[in-house]
Coordinates of C-alpha atoms in Angstrom, one line a residue:
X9 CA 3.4 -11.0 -24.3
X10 CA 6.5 -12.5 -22.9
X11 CA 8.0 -9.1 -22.7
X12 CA 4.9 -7.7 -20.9
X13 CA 4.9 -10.7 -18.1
X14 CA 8.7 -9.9 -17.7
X15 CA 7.9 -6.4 -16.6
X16 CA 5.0 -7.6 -14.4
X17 CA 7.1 -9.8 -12.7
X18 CA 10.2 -7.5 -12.4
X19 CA 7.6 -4.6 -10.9
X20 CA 6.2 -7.0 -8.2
X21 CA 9.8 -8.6 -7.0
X22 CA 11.6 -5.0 -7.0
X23 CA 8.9 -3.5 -5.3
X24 CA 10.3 -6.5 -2.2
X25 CA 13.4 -5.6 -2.2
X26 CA 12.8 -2.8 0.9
X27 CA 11.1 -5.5 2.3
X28 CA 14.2 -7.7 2.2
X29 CA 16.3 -5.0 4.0
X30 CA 13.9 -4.5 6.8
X31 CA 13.8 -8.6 7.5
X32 CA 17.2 -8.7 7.2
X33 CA 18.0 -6.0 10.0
X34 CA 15.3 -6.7 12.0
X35 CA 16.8 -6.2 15.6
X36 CA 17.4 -2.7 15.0
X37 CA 14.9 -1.6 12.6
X38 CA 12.2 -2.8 15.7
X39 CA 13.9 0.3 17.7
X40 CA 12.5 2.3 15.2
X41 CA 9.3 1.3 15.0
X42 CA 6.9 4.0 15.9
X43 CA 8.5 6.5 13.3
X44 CA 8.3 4.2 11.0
X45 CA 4.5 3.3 11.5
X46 CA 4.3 7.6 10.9
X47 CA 6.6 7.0 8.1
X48 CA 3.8 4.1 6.8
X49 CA 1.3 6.5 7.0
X50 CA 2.3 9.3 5.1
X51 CA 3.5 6.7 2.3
X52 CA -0.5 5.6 2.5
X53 CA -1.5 8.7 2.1
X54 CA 0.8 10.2 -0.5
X55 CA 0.4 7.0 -3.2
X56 CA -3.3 8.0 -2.4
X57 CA -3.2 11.8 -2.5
X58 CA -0.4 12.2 -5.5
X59 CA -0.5 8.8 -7.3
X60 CA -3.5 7.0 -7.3
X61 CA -5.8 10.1 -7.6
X62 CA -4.3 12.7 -9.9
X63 CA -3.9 9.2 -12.2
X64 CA -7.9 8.7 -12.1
X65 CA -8.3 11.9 -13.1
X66 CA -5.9 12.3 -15.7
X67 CA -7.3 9.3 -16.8
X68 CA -10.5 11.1 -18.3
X69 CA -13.4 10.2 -15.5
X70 CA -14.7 13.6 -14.1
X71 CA -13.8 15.0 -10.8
X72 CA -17.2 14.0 -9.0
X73 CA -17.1 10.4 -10.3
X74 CA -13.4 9.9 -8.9
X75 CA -14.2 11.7 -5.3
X76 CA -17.7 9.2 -5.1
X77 CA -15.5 6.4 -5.8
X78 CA -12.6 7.8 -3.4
X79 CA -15.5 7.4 -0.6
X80 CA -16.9 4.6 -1.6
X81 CA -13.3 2.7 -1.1
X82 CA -13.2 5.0 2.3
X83 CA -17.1 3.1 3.3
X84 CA -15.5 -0.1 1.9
X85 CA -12.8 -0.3 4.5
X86 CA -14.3 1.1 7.0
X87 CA -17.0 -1.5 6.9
X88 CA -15.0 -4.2 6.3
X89 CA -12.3 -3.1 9.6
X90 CA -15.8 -3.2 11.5
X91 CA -17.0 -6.5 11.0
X92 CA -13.4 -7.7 11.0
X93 CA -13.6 -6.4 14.8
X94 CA -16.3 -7.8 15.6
X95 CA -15.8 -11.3 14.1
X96 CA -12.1 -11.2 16.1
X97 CA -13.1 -10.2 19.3
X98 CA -14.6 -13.9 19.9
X99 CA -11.6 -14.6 20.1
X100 CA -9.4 -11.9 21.7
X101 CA -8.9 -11.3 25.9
X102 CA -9.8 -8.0 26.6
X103 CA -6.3 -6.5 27.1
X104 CA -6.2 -7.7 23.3
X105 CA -9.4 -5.8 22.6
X106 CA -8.1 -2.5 23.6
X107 CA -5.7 -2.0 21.0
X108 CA -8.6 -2.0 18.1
X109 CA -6.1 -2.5 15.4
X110 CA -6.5 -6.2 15.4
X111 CA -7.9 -5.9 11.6
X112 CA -5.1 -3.5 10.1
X113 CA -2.7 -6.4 8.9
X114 CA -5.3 -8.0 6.9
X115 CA -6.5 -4.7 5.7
X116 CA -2.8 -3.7 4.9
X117 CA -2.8 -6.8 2.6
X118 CA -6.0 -6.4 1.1
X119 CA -5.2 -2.8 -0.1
X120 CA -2.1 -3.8 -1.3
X121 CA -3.0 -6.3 -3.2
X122 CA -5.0 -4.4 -5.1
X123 CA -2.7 -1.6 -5.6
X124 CA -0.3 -4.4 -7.3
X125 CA -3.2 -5.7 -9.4
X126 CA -4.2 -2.5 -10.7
X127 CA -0.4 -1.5 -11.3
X128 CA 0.3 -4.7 -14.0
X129 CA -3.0 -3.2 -15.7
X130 CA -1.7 0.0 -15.8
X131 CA 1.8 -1.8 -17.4
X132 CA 0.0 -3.6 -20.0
X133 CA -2.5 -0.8 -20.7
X134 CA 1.4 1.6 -21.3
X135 CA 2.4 -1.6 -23.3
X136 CA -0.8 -1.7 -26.0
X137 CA -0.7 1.9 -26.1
X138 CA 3.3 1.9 -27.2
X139 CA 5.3 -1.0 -26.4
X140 CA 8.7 1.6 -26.0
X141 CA 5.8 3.0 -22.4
X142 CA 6.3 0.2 -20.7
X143 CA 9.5 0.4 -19.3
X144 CA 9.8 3.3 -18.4
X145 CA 6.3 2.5 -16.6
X146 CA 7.0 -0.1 -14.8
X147 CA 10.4 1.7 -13.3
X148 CA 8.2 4.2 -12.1
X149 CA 6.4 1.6 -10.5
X150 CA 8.9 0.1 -9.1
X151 CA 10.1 3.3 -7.5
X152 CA 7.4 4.5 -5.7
X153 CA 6.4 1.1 -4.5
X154 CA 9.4 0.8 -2.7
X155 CA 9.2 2.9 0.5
X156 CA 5.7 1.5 0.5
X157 CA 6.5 -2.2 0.6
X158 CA 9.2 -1.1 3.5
X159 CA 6.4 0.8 5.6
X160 CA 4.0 -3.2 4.7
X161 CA 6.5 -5.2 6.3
X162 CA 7.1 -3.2 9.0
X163 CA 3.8 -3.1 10.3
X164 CA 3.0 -6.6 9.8
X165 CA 6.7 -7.4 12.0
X166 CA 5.0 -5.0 14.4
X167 CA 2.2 -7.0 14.9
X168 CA 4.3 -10.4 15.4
X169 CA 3.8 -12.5 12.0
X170 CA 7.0 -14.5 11.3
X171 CA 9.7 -13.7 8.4
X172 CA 8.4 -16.0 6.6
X173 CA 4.8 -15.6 7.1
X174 CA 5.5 -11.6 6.3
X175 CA 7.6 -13.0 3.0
X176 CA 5.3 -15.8 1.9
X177 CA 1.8 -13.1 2.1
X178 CA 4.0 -10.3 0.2
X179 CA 5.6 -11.9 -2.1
X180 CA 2.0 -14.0 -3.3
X181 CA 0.6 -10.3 -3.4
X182 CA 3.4 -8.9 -5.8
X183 CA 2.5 -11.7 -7.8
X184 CA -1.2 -10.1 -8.6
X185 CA 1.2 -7.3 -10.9
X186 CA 1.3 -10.1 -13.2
X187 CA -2.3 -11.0 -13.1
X188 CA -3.0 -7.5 -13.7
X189 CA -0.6 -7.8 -16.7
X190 CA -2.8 -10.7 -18.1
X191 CA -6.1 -9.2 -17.3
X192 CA -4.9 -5.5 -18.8
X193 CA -3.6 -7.0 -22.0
X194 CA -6.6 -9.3 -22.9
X195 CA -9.3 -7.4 -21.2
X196 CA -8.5 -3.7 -22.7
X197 CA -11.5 -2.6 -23.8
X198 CA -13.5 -3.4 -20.4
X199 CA -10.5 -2.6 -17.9
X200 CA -9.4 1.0 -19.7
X201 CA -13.4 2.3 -19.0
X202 CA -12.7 1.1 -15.2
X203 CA -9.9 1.6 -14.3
X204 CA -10.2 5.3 -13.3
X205 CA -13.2 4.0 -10.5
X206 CA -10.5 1.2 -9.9
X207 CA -8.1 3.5 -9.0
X208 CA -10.1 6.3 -7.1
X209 CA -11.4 3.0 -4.8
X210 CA -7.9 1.9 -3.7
X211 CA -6.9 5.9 -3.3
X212 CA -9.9 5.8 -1.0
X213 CA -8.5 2.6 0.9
X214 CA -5.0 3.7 1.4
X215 CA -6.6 7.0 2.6
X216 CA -8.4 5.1 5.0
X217 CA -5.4 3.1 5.9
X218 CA -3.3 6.1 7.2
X219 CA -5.7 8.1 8.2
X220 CA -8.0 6.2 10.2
X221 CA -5.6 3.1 11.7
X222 CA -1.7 4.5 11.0
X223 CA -2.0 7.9 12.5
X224 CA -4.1 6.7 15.4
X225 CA -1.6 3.9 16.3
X226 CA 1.4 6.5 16.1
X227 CA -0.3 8.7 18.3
X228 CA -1.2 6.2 20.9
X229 CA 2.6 4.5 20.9
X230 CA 4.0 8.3 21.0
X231 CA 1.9 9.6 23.4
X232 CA 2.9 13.2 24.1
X233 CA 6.6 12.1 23.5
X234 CA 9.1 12.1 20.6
X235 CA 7.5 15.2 18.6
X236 CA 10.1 15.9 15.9
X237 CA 10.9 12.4 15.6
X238 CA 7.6 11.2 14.8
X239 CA 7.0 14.4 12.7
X240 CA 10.4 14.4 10.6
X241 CA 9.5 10.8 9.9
X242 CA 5.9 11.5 8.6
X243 CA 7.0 14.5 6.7
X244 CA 10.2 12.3 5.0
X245 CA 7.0 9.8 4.2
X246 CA 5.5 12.5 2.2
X247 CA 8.4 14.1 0.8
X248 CA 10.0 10.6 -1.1
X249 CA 7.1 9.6 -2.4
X250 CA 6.3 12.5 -3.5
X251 CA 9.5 13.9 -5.3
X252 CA 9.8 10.4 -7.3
X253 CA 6.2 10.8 -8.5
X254 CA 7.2 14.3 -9.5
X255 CA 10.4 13.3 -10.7
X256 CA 9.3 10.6 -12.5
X257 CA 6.0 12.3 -14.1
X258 CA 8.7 14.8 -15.0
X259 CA 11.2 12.5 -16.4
X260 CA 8.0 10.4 -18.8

């Protein structure tokens, strides 16, 4: 069990380390912040699209079941950025209220959160099925999260939290890997039968994530400006975290 909170741990705090870099160089990496909001939203949508998704499946629930529960998570979100909106505009002037993205950093961390809870199940669950899995697992992890950790702390700099606000929330949400771990290793039986909903529900959130609140905030700080810049950046999105889910399925 010790070994299996070690890679729970090592998966959440690796998964910072883009995070770090992108505090660190802050100045400059602000210059670049519209294609890195496109860059954000392919990641969302690729660790939805060819992560989260093909691994629902593959995990033995049938097609229909994983798309229902890919919506629901859509519905989820969608319902949940509403009333978020409407509880915040009490409190929001009305140059404030025409943004409409007032909700995406709490929805950010919510989907995250999730994403690392469900990734220390998925660790444990590699773990009971052969110890010599998890590893390897947990790199893969590690990898993929990455690039997506960079694209969380960018948007939340964007929206004006403090370095240390940004650190404390992201570093108490890589810390759910290892409550995953916990859960995964004593809970098998009930977790394993989920986990494929579990995961079709957060493919549905990160969908909604760069679809519905990523792509519309590029196109409104782009304009009808910076075409191949915002472009290139989107398609780099898709192409790194895809390749090291392809690389990596191929390497396991």
């Amino acid at each position: 069990m010790t070994t299996l909170l070690f890679y729970g741990f090592l998966a959440g705090l690796c998964s910072l380390a883009g995070g770090f870099l992108l505090l660190w160089r802050t100045q400059l990496i602000m210059r670049f912040m519209t294609p890195l909001i496109a860059f954000a939203a392919a990641a969302f949508l690729a660790v939805g699209f060819l992560d989260l998704l093909p691994e629902a499946i593959e995990s033995g629930a049938e097609a229909s079941r994983v798309f229902l529960f890919v919506l629901i998570g859509f519905t989820a979100f969608f319902t949940l950025e509403r009333g978020l909106m409407k509880y915040l505009a009490r409190h929001r002037s009305e140059a404030e209220h025409e943004e409409h993205t007032e909700a995406l950093p709490l929805l950010i961390i919510l989907g995250d959160s999730l994403h690392n809870f469900l990734d220390g199940v998925v660790i444990a669950l590699a773990y009971i099925a052969n110890p010599a899995l998890a590893l390897p697992t947990t790199l893969a992890i590690i990898a993929h999260e990455v690039p997506q950790e960079i694209a969380d702390f960018a948007i939340l700099l964007d929206r004006g939290w403090s370095k240390m606000k940004i650190l404390a929330i992201n570093v108490l949400s890589s810390l759910l890997s290892i409550v995953g771990v916990v859960v995964g290793y004593y809970a098998t039986s009930r977790i394993e039968g989920s986990l494929p909903s579990l995961l079709a529900v957060t493919a549905g959130i990160f969908i909604y994530i760069g679809a519905s609140d990523l792509i519309p905030e590029v196109h409104h700080r782009a304009g009808h400006r910076h075409f191949f810049r915002v472009l290139l950046a989107f398609i780099f999105g898709l192409v790194l975290i895809g390749g090291l889910i392809a690389y990596l399925e191929g390497a396991g």
